[in-house]
Amino acid sequence: MAKNPKKSTKKRPLAAVILAAGEGTRMRSRKAKVLHEVAGKPLITHVIDTVAKLSPEHTIVVVGHQADRVRSHVGEHATCVVQKQQLGTAHAVLQAKKALSGFDGDVLVLSGDVPLMTTKTVRRLASLHRRTDALATVLGMLVDEPDGYGRVINEGPGRVRIVEHVDASPEERRIHEANTGTYLFDSKFLFSALGKLGTNNKQNEYYLTDVLAAASTNARARALTVEDESEGIGVNSRADLAQAEAMFQERLIVHWMERGVTFLDPATAYLGADVRIGRDTVIGPNVRLDGHTTIGAECVLDGMDYLSNTKVGDNVHLRWGVVASDARVGKGAILGPYAHLRPDADLGPDVHIGNFVEVKKSKIGAGSKANHLAYIGDTTIGKQSNIGAGTITCNYDGFSKHRTTIGDRVQIGSDTQLVAPVKLGNDVFVAAGSTVTTDVAAGSLVFNDKRQLVRGGWVAAFRKRAARSKR
Ligand code: UD1
Ligand code: MG
């Protein structure tokens, strides 16, 4: 198709500024507000990830309160500038002026405490800003309870003003269009306008929102309203945090349902932002999946399972009450009820780990089973071996940990202790109730020489004696 020669297809350069210097007094926390988490990820990281998808030429994060801690979460996608004193959102943006000297284009400003904003909406905002040749464009949202938010007031074409809740008149407070704290500005206009702002308001702060009024004098201010109010939720208190979390969970669960995952009780499933789930997997009630957990296709999680940073293959069945962290589970495995995989538990395909079995730093080969009441630590187990009920690898001597090695097709009888370091070759049989302290060669039977003694009629005689002495 021929291009319209008059219409420039060249996009204006984009820079992003994320405001994250505030303390967040209303959180009543020792931690900076933007480090509080939604879906297991700090608020600031959500915003940085959203911005990264737009590939701006510059991304600047304004830090101040707990600058070093916030900086450590910023990563390589952005540079930090410090706002020493928190004098308001306009003053915060001004701190990015030096880093953006020589930049000529659009500046996207976002709040570090608005974690659910999507890249799609920011793109729509940028497109309105460019189409209307605006100097300042704000993203508003319609909310039932706008208290606390600035109100977006449309005053005719190209004229938009924002009034903060505390400064608003009773009529202005009745406006339900709230400022999401997301804006696009022409860079030259922005920094020139910021230099001229005062603090004539109830909070004695430099308000970024006043830049809209400045652009209105040229009739070049615009506002876009986002339909989904969850996108603009600003986290200022613990109640806001809980609300943002609930809304984000709903978004995540819908996302995975659309990709073929069933949730028996969506209201009680809790997912981390970076979790992945395969098609036709069924998630039962009260399941929590954290961090970089990956669940394969066609798995069943009965319920009450808590996995973090754990990789689960296809067709795995997690019965009730499985807890796993930093573990790997091969395809076709069956776990629980009440099984505990600690870091570096690495289960091969078709492994069975049953009730009250704990596995740590151990590799278990294909088809091996430990179905009841066992502790497997610092151990390597081959294929098709069976670990009997109550087996314990005694891996710790009070000073250091030692390894246990178990071959293929090994049968370990119930109530066995394997005192590490110890090696059992392939096809070894361990009799029930054994304490194994030295290596056992392949194909051997190992048992402890404990004789079984029986005294016939002893009980009746004992009871008689006991009854007599009581009289
Ligand atoms: C701000 C907006 C309000 C909007 C709301 C949306 C202003 C004046 N008001 O109010 O219209 O409805 O966001 O959530 O902009 N920050 C700094 N340095 C400062 C002050 C704040 O970096 O000196 C940062 C904070 O860390 C925060 C963001 O800017 O991430 C917004 O500040 P906050 O104090 O939460 O402003 P709101 O009262 O929510
Ligand atoms: Mg806020």
Short mmCIF file of C-alpha atoms and ligand atoms in Angstrom, two decimals:
data_model
loop_
_atom_site.label_atom_id
_atom_site.label_comp_id
_atom_site.label_asym_id
_atom_site.label_seq_id
_atom_site.Cartn_x
_atom_site.Cartn_y
_atom_site.Cartn_z
CA MET A 1 0.00 0.00 0.00
CA ALA A 2 1.32 3.49 -0.87
CA LYS A 3 2.19 5.65 2.08
CA ASN A 4 0.59 9.04 2.53
CA PRO A 5 3.56 11.34 1.84
CA LYS A 6 2.12 14.18 3.92
CA LYS A 7 1.71 12.16 7.09
CA SER A 8 4.96 11.60 8.95
CA THR A 9 5.23 8.02 10.14
CA LYS A 10 8.18 8.94 12.33
CA LYS A 11 7.25 8.70 16.00
CA ARG A 12 8.35 11.35 18.41
CA PRO A 13 11.08 10.12 20.77
CA LEU A 14 9.81 8.96 24.16
CA ALA A 15 11.31 9.28 27.64
CA ALA A 16 9.70 7.95 30.82
CA VAL A 17 9.91 9.35 34.33
CA ILE A 18 8.64 7.24 37.22
CA LEU A 19 8.03 8.96 40.55
CA ALA A 20 9.13 6.92 43.52
CA ALA A 21 10.71 9.27 46.04
CA GLY A 22 7.85 9.58 48.50
CA GLU A 23 7.77 7.87 51.87
CA GLY A 24 4.16 6.80 51.69
CA THR A 25 3.30 7.95 55.21
CA ARG A 26 -0.20 6.51 54.97
CA MET A 27 1.23 2.99 54.65
CA ARG A 28 2.60 3.26 58.22
CA SER A 29 5.56 1.14 57.24
CA ARG A 30 9.31 0.99 57.74
CA LYS A 31 9.54 0.11 54.08
CA ALA A 32 9.27 2.67 51.27
CA LYS A 33 5.81 2.49 49.72
CA VAL A 34 6.92 1.51 46.21
CA LEU A 35 8.66 -1.58 47.63
CA HIS A 36 5.42 -3.06 48.93
CA GLU A 37 4.32 -5.92 46.72
CA VAL A 38 1.40 -6.86 44.54
CA ALA A 39 1.41 -10.45 43.21
CA GLY A 40 4.82 -10.90 44.80
CA LYS A 41 6.45 -8.04 42.88
CA PRO A 42 7.28 -4.55 44.23
CA LEU A 43 4.94 -1.80 43.00
CA ILE A 44 7.88 -0.04 41.34
CA THR A 45 8.83 -3.19 39.40
CA HIS A 46 5.32 -3.44 37.95
CA VAL A 47 5.62 0.12 36.66
CA ILE A 48 9.15 -0.39 35.29
CA ASP A 49 8.02 -3.57 33.48
CA THR A 50 5.06 -1.74 31.90
CA VAL A 51 7.33 1.06 30.71
CA ALA A 52 10.02 -1.31 29.40
CA LYS A 53 7.55 -2.73 26.87
CA LEU A 54 7.35 0.74 25.27
CA SER A 55 11.16 0.82 24.79
CA PRO A 56 11.62 4.50 25.63
CA GLU A 57 14.94 6.18 24.90
CA HIS A 58 15.32 7.02 28.58
CA THR A 59 13.66 5.66 31.70
CA ILE A 60 14.34 7.66 34.83
CA VAL A 61 13.19 6.70 38.29
CA VAL A 62 13.06 9.53 40.83
CA VAL A 63 14.13 8.08 44.18
CA GLY A 64 14.43 9.76 47.57
CA HIS A 65 13.01 8.02 50.60
CA GLN A 66 15.14 4.87 51.17
CA ALA A 67 16.87 5.70 47.88
CA ASP A 68 19.37 2.84 48.08
CA ARG A 69 16.77 0.17 48.75
CA VAL A 70 14.53 1.43 45.96
CA ARG A 71 17.52 1.71 43.61
CA SER A 72 18.40 -1.94 44.17
CA HIS A 73 15.02 -2.89 42.66
CA VAL A 74 15.33 -0.65 39.63
CA GLY A 75 17.68 -2.84 37.61
CA GLU A 76 19.30 -2.14 34.30
CA HIS A 77 16.28 -0.82 32.39
CA ALA A 78 16.32 2.54 34.14
CA THR A 79 18.54 5.17 35.72
CA CYS A 80 17.85 6.76 39.07
CA VAL A 81 17.95 10.41 40.02
CA VAL A 82 17.65 11.52 43.61
CA GLN A 83 15.08 13.96 44.97
CA LYS A 84 16.63 14.91 48.32
CA GLN A 85 13.53 16.54 49.77
CA GLN A 86 10.05 15.48 48.76
CA LEU A 87 8.54 18.82 47.84
CA GLY A 88 5.84 17.44 45.56
CA THR A 89 5.29 15.61 42.29
CA ALA A 90 6.30 18.60 40.12
CA HIS A 91 9.55 18.97 42.05
CA ALA A 92 10.12 15.25 41.61
CA VAL A 93 9.83 15.46 37.81
CA LEU A 94 12.16 18.47 37.81
CA GLN A 95 14.92 16.22 39.17
CA ALA A 96 14.94 14.43 35.79
CA LYS A 97 15.66 17.65 33.88
CA LYS A 98 19.43 17.23 33.85
CA ALA A 99 19.28 13.58 32.78
CA LEU A 100 16.95 14.62 29.93
CA SER A 101 18.91 17.69 28.80
CA GLY A 102 19.20 17.47 25.03
CA PHE A 103 16.13 15.23 24.84
CA ASP A 104 13.39 16.60 22.60
CA GLY A 105 10.19 14.57 22.45
CA ASP A 106 7.42 13.28 24.70
CA VAL A 107 7.88 12.65 28.39
CA LEU A 108 5.69 9.97 29.93
CA VAL A 109 5.27 10.45 33.67
CA LEU A 110 3.95 7.64 35.85
CA SER A 111 3.55 7.15 39.57
CA GLY A 112 5.55 4.39 41.17
CA ASP A 113 2.48 3.62 43.30
CA VAL A 114 0.08 2.83 40.41
CA PRO A 115 1.00 -0.78 39.69
CA LEU A 116 -1.84 -1.99 37.46
CA MET A 117 -1.42 0.46 34.60
CA THR A 118 -1.08 -1.41 31.30
CA THR A 119 1.16 -0.72 28.34
CA LYS A 120 -1.90 -0.78 26.08
CA THR A 121 -3.52 2.14 27.90
CA VAL A 122 -0.31 4.15 27.96
CA ARG A 123 -0.07 3.63 24.17
CA ARG A 124 -3.61 4.95 23.77
CA LEU A 125 -2.72 7.97 25.89
CA ALA A 126 0.37 8.63 23.77
CA SER A 127 -1.62 8.32 20.58
CA LEU A 128 -4.22 10.89 21.75
CA HIS A 129 -1.41 13.20 22.86
CA ARG A 130 0.25 13.02 19.46
CA ARG A 131 -2.92 13.14 17.38
CA THR A 132 -4.13 16.30 19.10
CA ASP A 133 -0.67 17.88 19.19
CA ALA A 134 -1.12 18.42 22.92
CA LEU A 135 1.46 19.83 25.32
CA ALA A 136 0.05 17.91 28.26
CA THR A 137 -2.29 14.89 28.34
CA VAL A 138 -3.58 13.23 31.49
CA LEU A 139 -5.13 9.82 32.00
CA GLY A 140 -8.27 9.91 34.10
CA MET A 141 -10.58 7.15 35.32
CA LEU A 142 -14.17 7.05 36.49
CA VAL A 143 -14.39 5.75 40.05
CA ASP A 144 -17.26 5.30 42.47
CA GLU A 145 -15.28 6.64 45.42
CA PRO A 146 -12.83 9.23 44.14
CA ASP A 147 -11.86 10.50 47.61
CA GLY A 148 -8.14 11.11 47.87
CA TYR A 149 -7.58 11.40 44.14
CA GLY A 150 -7.13 14.61 42.18
CA ARG A 151 -10.21 15.36 40.03
CA VAL A 152 -9.92 15.86 36.27
CA ILE A 153 -11.97 18.84 35.20
CA ASN A 154 -12.70 19.24 31.49
CA GLU A 155 -13.32 22.85 30.59
CA GLY A 156 -13.79 22.65 26.84
CA PRO A 157 -11.57 21.69 23.90
CA GLY A 158 -7.91 21.74 24.84
CA ARG A 159 -8.68 22.84 28.38
CA VAL A 160 -8.21 20.48 31.29
CA ARG A 161 -7.40 21.25 34.89
CA ILE A 162 -6.78 19.03 37.90
CA VAL A 163 -7.72 19.88 41.43
CA GLU A 164 -6.42 17.84 44.36
CA HIS A 165 -9.00 16.35 46.71
CA VAL A 166 -7.83 18.49 49.65
CA ASP A 167 -8.01 21.67 47.58
CA ALA A 168 -11.32 20.87 45.87
CA SER A 169 -14.60 22.69 46.48
CA PRO A 170 -17.64 20.60 47.47
CA GLU A 171 -18.89 20.72 43.84
CA GLU A 172 -15.48 19.66 42.51
CA ARG A 173 -15.43 16.77 44.96
CA ARG A 174 -18.62 15.49 43.37
CA ILE A 175 -16.69 14.85 40.13
CA HIS A 176 -16.00 11.15 39.68
CA GLU A 177 -13.23 11.44 37.12
CA ALA A 178 -10.00 10.84 39.07
CA ASN A 179 -6.43 11.54 37.98
CA THR A 180 -4.49 8.27 37.60
CA GLY A 181 -1.15 10.10 37.88
CA THR A 182 -0.18 9.10 34.31
CA TYR A 183 0.67 11.84 31.82
CA LEU A 184 2.37 12.70 28.55
CA PHE A 185 4.10 16.02 28.16
CA ASP A 186 6.01 17.81 25.48
CA SER A 187 9.50 17.83 26.99
CA LYS A 188 10.34 21.50 26.30
CA PHE A 189 6.99 22.72 27.56
CA LEU A 190 7.15 20.49 30.65
CA PHE A 191 10.48 21.69 31.98
CA SER A 192 9.70 25.32 31.22
CA ALA A 193 6.31 25.06 32.97
CA LEU A 194 7.79 23.24 35.98
CA GLY A 195 10.19 26.10 36.55
CA LYS A 196 7.28 28.51 36.94
CA LEU A 197 5.04 26.61 39.37
CA GLY A 198 4.35 27.73 42.91
CA THR A 199 3.10 25.98 46.01
CA ASN A 200 -0.09 27.89 46.54
CA ASN A 201 -2.17 24.94 47.79
CA LYS A 202 -3.21 23.24 51.01
CA GLN A 203 -0.21 20.90 51.03
CA ASN A 204 2.35 23.58 50.17
CA GLU A 205 3.74 21.26 47.53
CA TYR A 206 4.77 21.67 43.91
CA TYR A 207 1.95 19.87 42.07
CA LEU A 208 2.70 18.26 38.73
CA THR A 209 -1.01 18.48 38.03
CA ASP A 210 -0.68 22.27 37.68
CA VAL A 211 1.17 21.72 34.38
CA LEU A 212 -2.19 20.78 32.85
CA ALA A 213 -3.62 24.20 33.69
CA ALA A 214 -0.54 25.80 32.11
CA ALA A 215 -1.08 23.84 28.88
CA SER A 216 -4.75 24.85 28.95
CA THR A 217 -3.82 28.51 28.50
CA ASN A 218 -2.61 27.46 25.02
CA ALA A 219 -5.70 25.23 24.61
CA ARG A 220 -3.32 22.27 24.28
CA ALA A 221 -4.24 20.11 27.28
CA ARG A 222 -6.12 16.84 26.84
CA ALA A 223 -7.56 14.06 28.97
CA LEU A 224 -8.29 10.43 28.20
CA THR A 225 -10.53 8.29 30.40
CA VAL A 226 -9.55 4.69 31.00
CA GLU A 227 -12.49 2.26 31.11
CA ASP A 228 -11.00 -0.23 33.55
CA GLU A 229 -10.64 1.61 36.83
CA SER A 230 -8.29 -1.05 38.24
CA GLU A 231 -5.57 0.30 35.95
CA GLY A 232 -5.42 3.58 37.81
CA ILE A 233 -5.62 2.41 41.39
CA GLY A 234 -3.03 4.32 43.41
CA VAL A 235 -1.64 2.60 46.49
CA ASN A 236 -1.50 5.00 49.42
CA SER A 237 -2.65 2.79 52.30
CA ARG A 238 -2.80 -0.89 53.27
CA ALA A 239 -6.46 -0.91 52.21
CA ASP A 240 -5.47 0.34 48.74
CA LEU A 241 -2.75 -2.33 48.62
CA ALA A 242 -5.29 -5.06 49.36
CA GLN A 243 -7.63 -3.68 46.72
CA ALA A 244 -4.84 -3.51 44.12
CA GLU A 245 -3.87 -7.09 44.99
CA ALA A 246 -7.44 -8.34 44.60
CA MET A 247 -7.80 -6.60 41.25
CA PHE A 248 -4.46 -7.91 40.01
CA GLN A 249 -5.31 -11.46 41.10
CA GLU A 250 -8.54 -11.26 39.18
CA ARG A 251 -6.63 -10.08 36.11
CA LEU A 252 -4.06 -12.90 36.41
CA ILE A 253 -6.69 -15.59 36.88
CA VAL A 254 -8.70 -14.38 33.88
CA HIS A 255 -5.44 -14.37 31.89
CA TRP A 256 -4.77 -18.04 32.71
CA MET A 257 -8.38 -19.09 32.24
CA GLU A 258 -8.21 -17.62 28.75
CA ARG A 259 -5.20 -19.85 28.16
CA GLY A 260 -7.03 -23.03 29.15
CA VAL A 261 -6.52 -23.33 32.90
CA THR A 262 -9.44 -24.32 35.16
CA PHE A 263 -9.79 -22.79 38.63
CA LEU A 264 -12.26 -24.64 40.84
CA ASP A 265 -12.45 -21.64 43.16
CA PRO A 266 -10.90 -18.55 41.54
CA ALA A 267 -11.56 -16.53 44.69
CA THR A 268 -9.06 -18.52 46.75
CA ALA A 269 -6.31 -19.12 44.18
CA TYR A 270 -3.35 -16.80 44.61
CA LEU A 271 -0.83 -16.34 41.78
CA GLY A 272 2.47 -14.50 41.48
CA ALA A 273 2.89 -12.18 38.50
CA ASP A 274 5.59 -14.38 36.92
CA VAL A 275 3.89 -17.77 37.38
CA ARG A 276 3.23 -19.88 34.24
CA ILE A 277 0.53 -22.59 33.99
CA GLY A 278 -0.01 -25.10 31.18
CA ARG A 279 -3.22 -25.86 29.35
CA ASP A 280 -5.90 -28.14 30.88
CA THR A 281 -4.39 -27.90 34.33
CA VAL A 282 -6.97 -27.82 37.12
CA ILE A 283 -6.24 -25.68 40.17
CA GLY A 284 -8.20 -26.49 43.31
CA PRO A 285 -9.12 -24.20 46.22
CA ASN A 286 -6.56 -22.36 48.37
CA VAL A 287 -3.64 -22.88 46.02
CA ARG A 288 -0.79 -20.37 46.20
CA LEU A 289 1.84 -20.22 43.46
CA ASP A 290 4.71 -17.80 43.99
CA GLY A 291 7.80 -16.46 42.26
CA HIS A 292 8.88 -18.18 39.08
CA THR A 293 6.75 -21.29 39.58
CA THR A 294 5.88 -23.11 36.36
CA ILE A 295 3.14 -25.74 36.20
CA GLY A 296 2.96 -28.01 33.15
CA ALA A 297 -0.06 -29.01 31.11
CA GLU A 298 -2.80 -31.36 32.33
CA CYS A 299 -1.75 -31.23 35.97
CA VAL A 300 -4.16 -31.49 38.87
CA LEU A 301 -3.61 -29.49 42.06
CA ASP A 302 -6.22 -30.79 44.50
CA GLY A 303 -6.00 -27.79 46.82
CA MET A 304 -4.12 -26.16 49.68
CA ASP A 305 -0.83 -26.46 47.77
CA TYR A 306 1.84 -23.80 48.19
CA LEU A 307 4.64 -23.72 45.62
CA SER A 308 7.34 -21.12 45.19
CA ASN A 309 9.97 -21.04 42.44
CA THR A 310 9.12 -24.64 41.62
CA LYS A 311 9.05 -26.22 38.18
CA VAL A 312 6.40 -28.89 37.70
CA GLY A 313 6.24 -31.01 34.52
CA ASP A 314 3.13 -32.16 32.63
CA ASN A 315 0.52 -34.56 34.05
CA VAL A 316 1.60 -34.14 37.64
CA HIS A 317 -0.89 -34.72 40.45
CA LEU A 318 -0.38 -32.64 43.57
CA ARG A 319 -2.74 -33.93 46.21
CA TRP A 320 -3.91 -31.84 49.13
CA GLY A 321 -1.30 -29.95 51.13
CA VAL A 322 1.88 -30.07 49.07
CA VAL A 323 4.49 -27.43 50.00
CA ALA A 324 7.45 -26.94 47.66
CA SER A 325 10.13 -24.32 47.22
CA ASP A 326 12.94 -24.14 44.66
CA ALA A 327 12.15 -27.70 43.62
CA ARG A 328 11.65 -29.58 40.35
CA VAL A 329 9.00 -32.23 39.72
CA GLY A 330 9.17 -34.48 36.65
CA LYS A 331 6.19 -35.32 34.47
CA GLY A 332 3.67 -37.83 35.74
CA ALA A 333 4.78 -37.51 39.37
CA ILE A 334 2.27 -37.88 42.23
CA LEU A 335 2.82 -35.94 45.44
CA GLY A 336 1.08 -35.74 48.78
CA PRO A 337 -1.20 -35.44 50.57
CA TYR A 338 1.04 -33.40 52.88
CA ALA A 339 4.41 -33.68 51.17
CA HIS A 340 7.22 -31.17 51.60
CA LEU A 341 9.80 -30.44 48.92
CA ARG A 342 12.55 -28.15 50.16
CA PRO A 343 15.16 -26.39 47.99
CA ASP A 344 16.89 -28.54 45.38
CA ALA A 345 14.50 -31.44 45.62
CA ASP A 346 14.72 -32.77 42.07
CA LEU A 347 12.18 -35.47 41.24
CA GLY A 348 12.36 -37.42 37.98
CA PRO A 349 9.35 -38.56 35.96
CA ASP A 350 6.67 -40.71 37.64
CA VAL A 351 8.15 -40.35 41.11
CA HIS A 352 5.70 -40.80 44.00
CA ILE A 353 6.19 -38.84 47.20
CA GLY A 354 3.49 -39.57 49.75
CA ASN A 355 2.16 -38.26 53.04
CA PHE A 356 4.54 -36.70 55.53
CA VAL A 357 7.61 -37.18 53.37
CA GLU A 358 10.22 -34.41 53.32
CA VAL A 359 12.77 -34.14 50.51
CA LYS A 360 15.69 -31.71 50.49
CA LYS A 361 18.68 -31.28 48.14
CA SER A 362 18.07 -34.71 46.67
CA LYS A 363 17.74 -36.18 43.21
CA ILE A 364 15.20 -38.98 42.85
CA GLY A 365 15.26 -41.08 39.66
CA ALA A 366 12.35 -42.08 37.41
CA GLY A 367 9.62 -44.19 38.99
CA SER A 368 11.12 -44.26 42.49
CA LYS A 369 8.76 -44.00 45.46
CA ALA A 370 8.77 -42.77 49.04
CA ASN A 371 5.15 -43.00 50.01
CA HIS A 372 5.01 -42.64 53.78
CA LEU A 373 6.71 -40.74 56.62
CA ALA A 374 10.29 -40.33 55.41
CA TYR A 375 13.12 -37.80 55.41
CA ILE A 376 15.31 -37.75 52.32
CA GLY A 377 18.10 -35.16 52.53
CA ASP A 378 21.36 -34.76 50.59
CA THR A 379 20.58 -37.96 48.75
CA THR A 380 20.74 -39.38 45.24
CA ILE A 381 18.29 -42.18 44.45
CA GLY A 382 18.33 -44.12 41.17
CA LYS A 383 15.39 -45.47 39.18
CA GLN A 384 12.53 -47.70 40.37
CA SER A 385 13.67 -47.79 43.99
CA ASN A 386 11.27 -47.97 46.91
CA ILE A 387 11.91 -46.14 50.14
CA GLY A 388 9.90 -47.76 52.93
CA ALA A 389 7.76 -46.02 55.53
CA GLY A 390 9.72 -44.19 58.20
CA THR A 391 13.08 -44.25 56.38
CA ILE A 392 15.45 -41.52 57.46
CA THR A 393 18.68 -40.40 55.83
CA CYS A 394 20.80 -39.27 58.77
CA ASN A 395 22.66 -36.56 56.90
CA TYR A 396 23.90 -34.35 59.73
CA ASP A 397 26.49 -35.18 62.35
CA GLY A 398 26.21 -31.88 64.17
CA PHE A 399 29.01 -30.32 62.14
CA SER A 400 28.50 -31.10 58.48
CA LYS A 401 26.04 -32.62 56.04
CA HIS A 402 26.87 -35.91 54.31
CA ARG A 403 25.44 -37.59 51.22
CA THR A 404 23.53 -40.82 50.83
CA THR A 405 23.61 -42.59 47.47
CA ILE A 406 21.02 -45.23 46.60
CA GLY A 407 21.15 -47.17 43.31
CA ASP A 408 18.42 -48.45 40.98
CA ARG A 409 15.72 -50.96 42.04
CA VAL A 410 16.73 -50.72 45.72
CA GLN A 411 14.15 -51.86 48.31
CA ILE A 412 14.46 -50.15 51.66
CA GLY A 413 12.43 -51.72 54.46
CA SER A 414 10.36 -49.64 56.85
CA ASP A 415 11.92 -47.77 59.75
CA THR A 416 15.43 -47.76 58.33
CA GLN A 417 18.16 -45.27 59.14
CA LEU A 418 20.82 -44.63 56.52
CA VAL A 419 23.75 -42.99 58.31
CA ALA A 420 25.55 -40.77 55.79
CA PRO A 421 28.00 -40.81 54.16
CA VAL A 422 26.78 -44.14 52.85
CA LYS A 423 26.27 -45.81 49.46
CA LEU A 424 23.86 -48.59 48.50
CA GLY A 425 24.54 -50.22 45.10
CA ASN A 426 21.89 -51.28 42.57
CA ASP A 427 19.36 -53.95 43.59
CA VAL A 428 20.21 -53.80 47.29
CA PHE A 429 17.56 -55.00 49.79
CA VAL A 430 17.53 -53.41 53.23
CA ALA A 431 15.57 -55.32 55.86
CA ALA A 432 13.00 -53.45 57.93
CA GLY A 433 14.32 -51.68 60.99
CA SER A 434 17.94 -51.57 59.82
CA THR A 435 20.57 -49.01 60.69
CA VAL A 436 22.96 -48.89 57.75
CA THR A 437 26.31 -47.30 58.55
CA THR A 438 28.63 -48.64 55.87
CA ASP A 439 28.41 -49.03 52.09
CA VAL A 440 26.49 -52.01 50.70
CA ALA A 441 27.55 -53.70 47.43
CA ALA A 442 25.07 -54.16 44.56
CA GLY A 443 22.68 -57.08 44.87
CA SER A 444 23.22 -57.60 48.63
CA LEU A 445 20.72 -57.99 51.45
CA VAL A 446 21.59 -55.90 54.49
CA PHE A 447 20.09 -56.31 57.99
CA ASN A 448 21.09 -55.79 61.59
CA ASP A 449 21.53 -58.88 63.72
CA LYS A 450 18.76 -58.32 66.22
CA ARG A 451 17.43 -61.64 67.48
CA GLN A 452 13.70 -62.03 68.09
CA LEU A 453 13.04 -63.60 71.53
CA VAL A 454 9.62 -64.91 72.62
CA ARG A 455 8.53 -65.96 76.17
CA GLY A 456 5.29 -68.00 75.98
CA GLY A 457 2.66 -67.21 78.69
CA TRP A 458 4.71 -64.31 80.07
CA VAL A 459 1.88 -61.75 80.01
CA ALA A 460 -0.54 -63.70 82.19
CA ALA A 461 2.17 -64.35 84.75
CA PHE A 462 3.14 -60.69 84.75
CA ARG A 463 -0.44 -59.49 85.29
CA LYS A 464 -0.89 -61.88 88.18
CA ARG A 465 2.29 -60.61 89.88
CA ALA A 466 1.31 -57.01 89.32
CA ALA A 467 -2.22 -57.47 90.71
CA ARG A 468 -0.88 -59.19 93.83
CA SER A 469 1.58 -56.38 94.61
CA LYS A 470 -1.24 -53.80 94.32
CA ARG A 471 -3.34 -55.41 97.02
C1 UD1 B 1 -1.14 12.14 43.05
C2 UD1 B 1 -1.77 13.24 42.20
C3 UD1 B 1 -3.28 13.04 42.19
C4 UD1 B 1 -3.60 11.67 41.63
C5 UD1 B 1 -2.85 10.57 42.38
C6 UD1 B 1 -2.96 9.25 41.63
C7 UD1 B 1 -0.38 15.23 42.47
C8 UD1 B 1 -0.25 16.57 43.10
N1 UD1 B 1 -1.46 14.54 42.78
O1 UD1 B 1 -1.63 12.24 44.37
O2 UD1 B 1 -3.90 14.04 41.38
O3 UD1 B 1 -4.98 11.43 41.66
O4 UD1 B 1 -1.44 10.86 42.46
O5 UD1 B 1 -2.43 8.18 42.31
O6 UD1 B 1 0.48 14.87 41.68
N2 UD1 B 1 6.48 11.49 44.82
C9 UD1 B 1 7.79 11.84 44.68
N3 UD1 B 1 8.22 12.99 45.24
C10 UD1 B 1 7.41 13.84 45.89
C11 UD1 B 1 6.06 13.49 46.03
C12 UD1 B 1 5.60 12.30 45.49
O7 UD1 B 1 8.56 11.10 44.07
O8 UD1 B 1 7.90 14.89 46.34
C13 UD1 B 1 6.00 10.21 44.24
C14 UD1 B 1 5.47 9.23 45.26
O9 UD1 B 1 6.52 8.37 45.69
C15 UD1 B 1 4.41 8.49 44.47
C16 UD1 B 1 3.95 9.49 43.44
O10 UD1 B 1 4.94 10.49 43.36
O11 UD1 B 1 4.94 7.35 43.84
C17 UD1 B 1 2.60 10.12 43.80
O12 UD1 B 1 2.72 10.74 45.07
P1 UD1 B 1 1.58 10.62 46.17
O13 UD1 B 1 2.06 11.35 47.38
O14 UD1 B 1 1.13 9.23 46.32
O15 UD1 B 1 0.46 11.52 45.47
P2 UD1 B 1 -1.11 11.37 45.63
O16 UD1 B 1 -1.52 12.09 46.85
O17 UD1 B 1 -1.49 9.96 45.49
MG MG B 2 -0.46 8.18 45.43
#
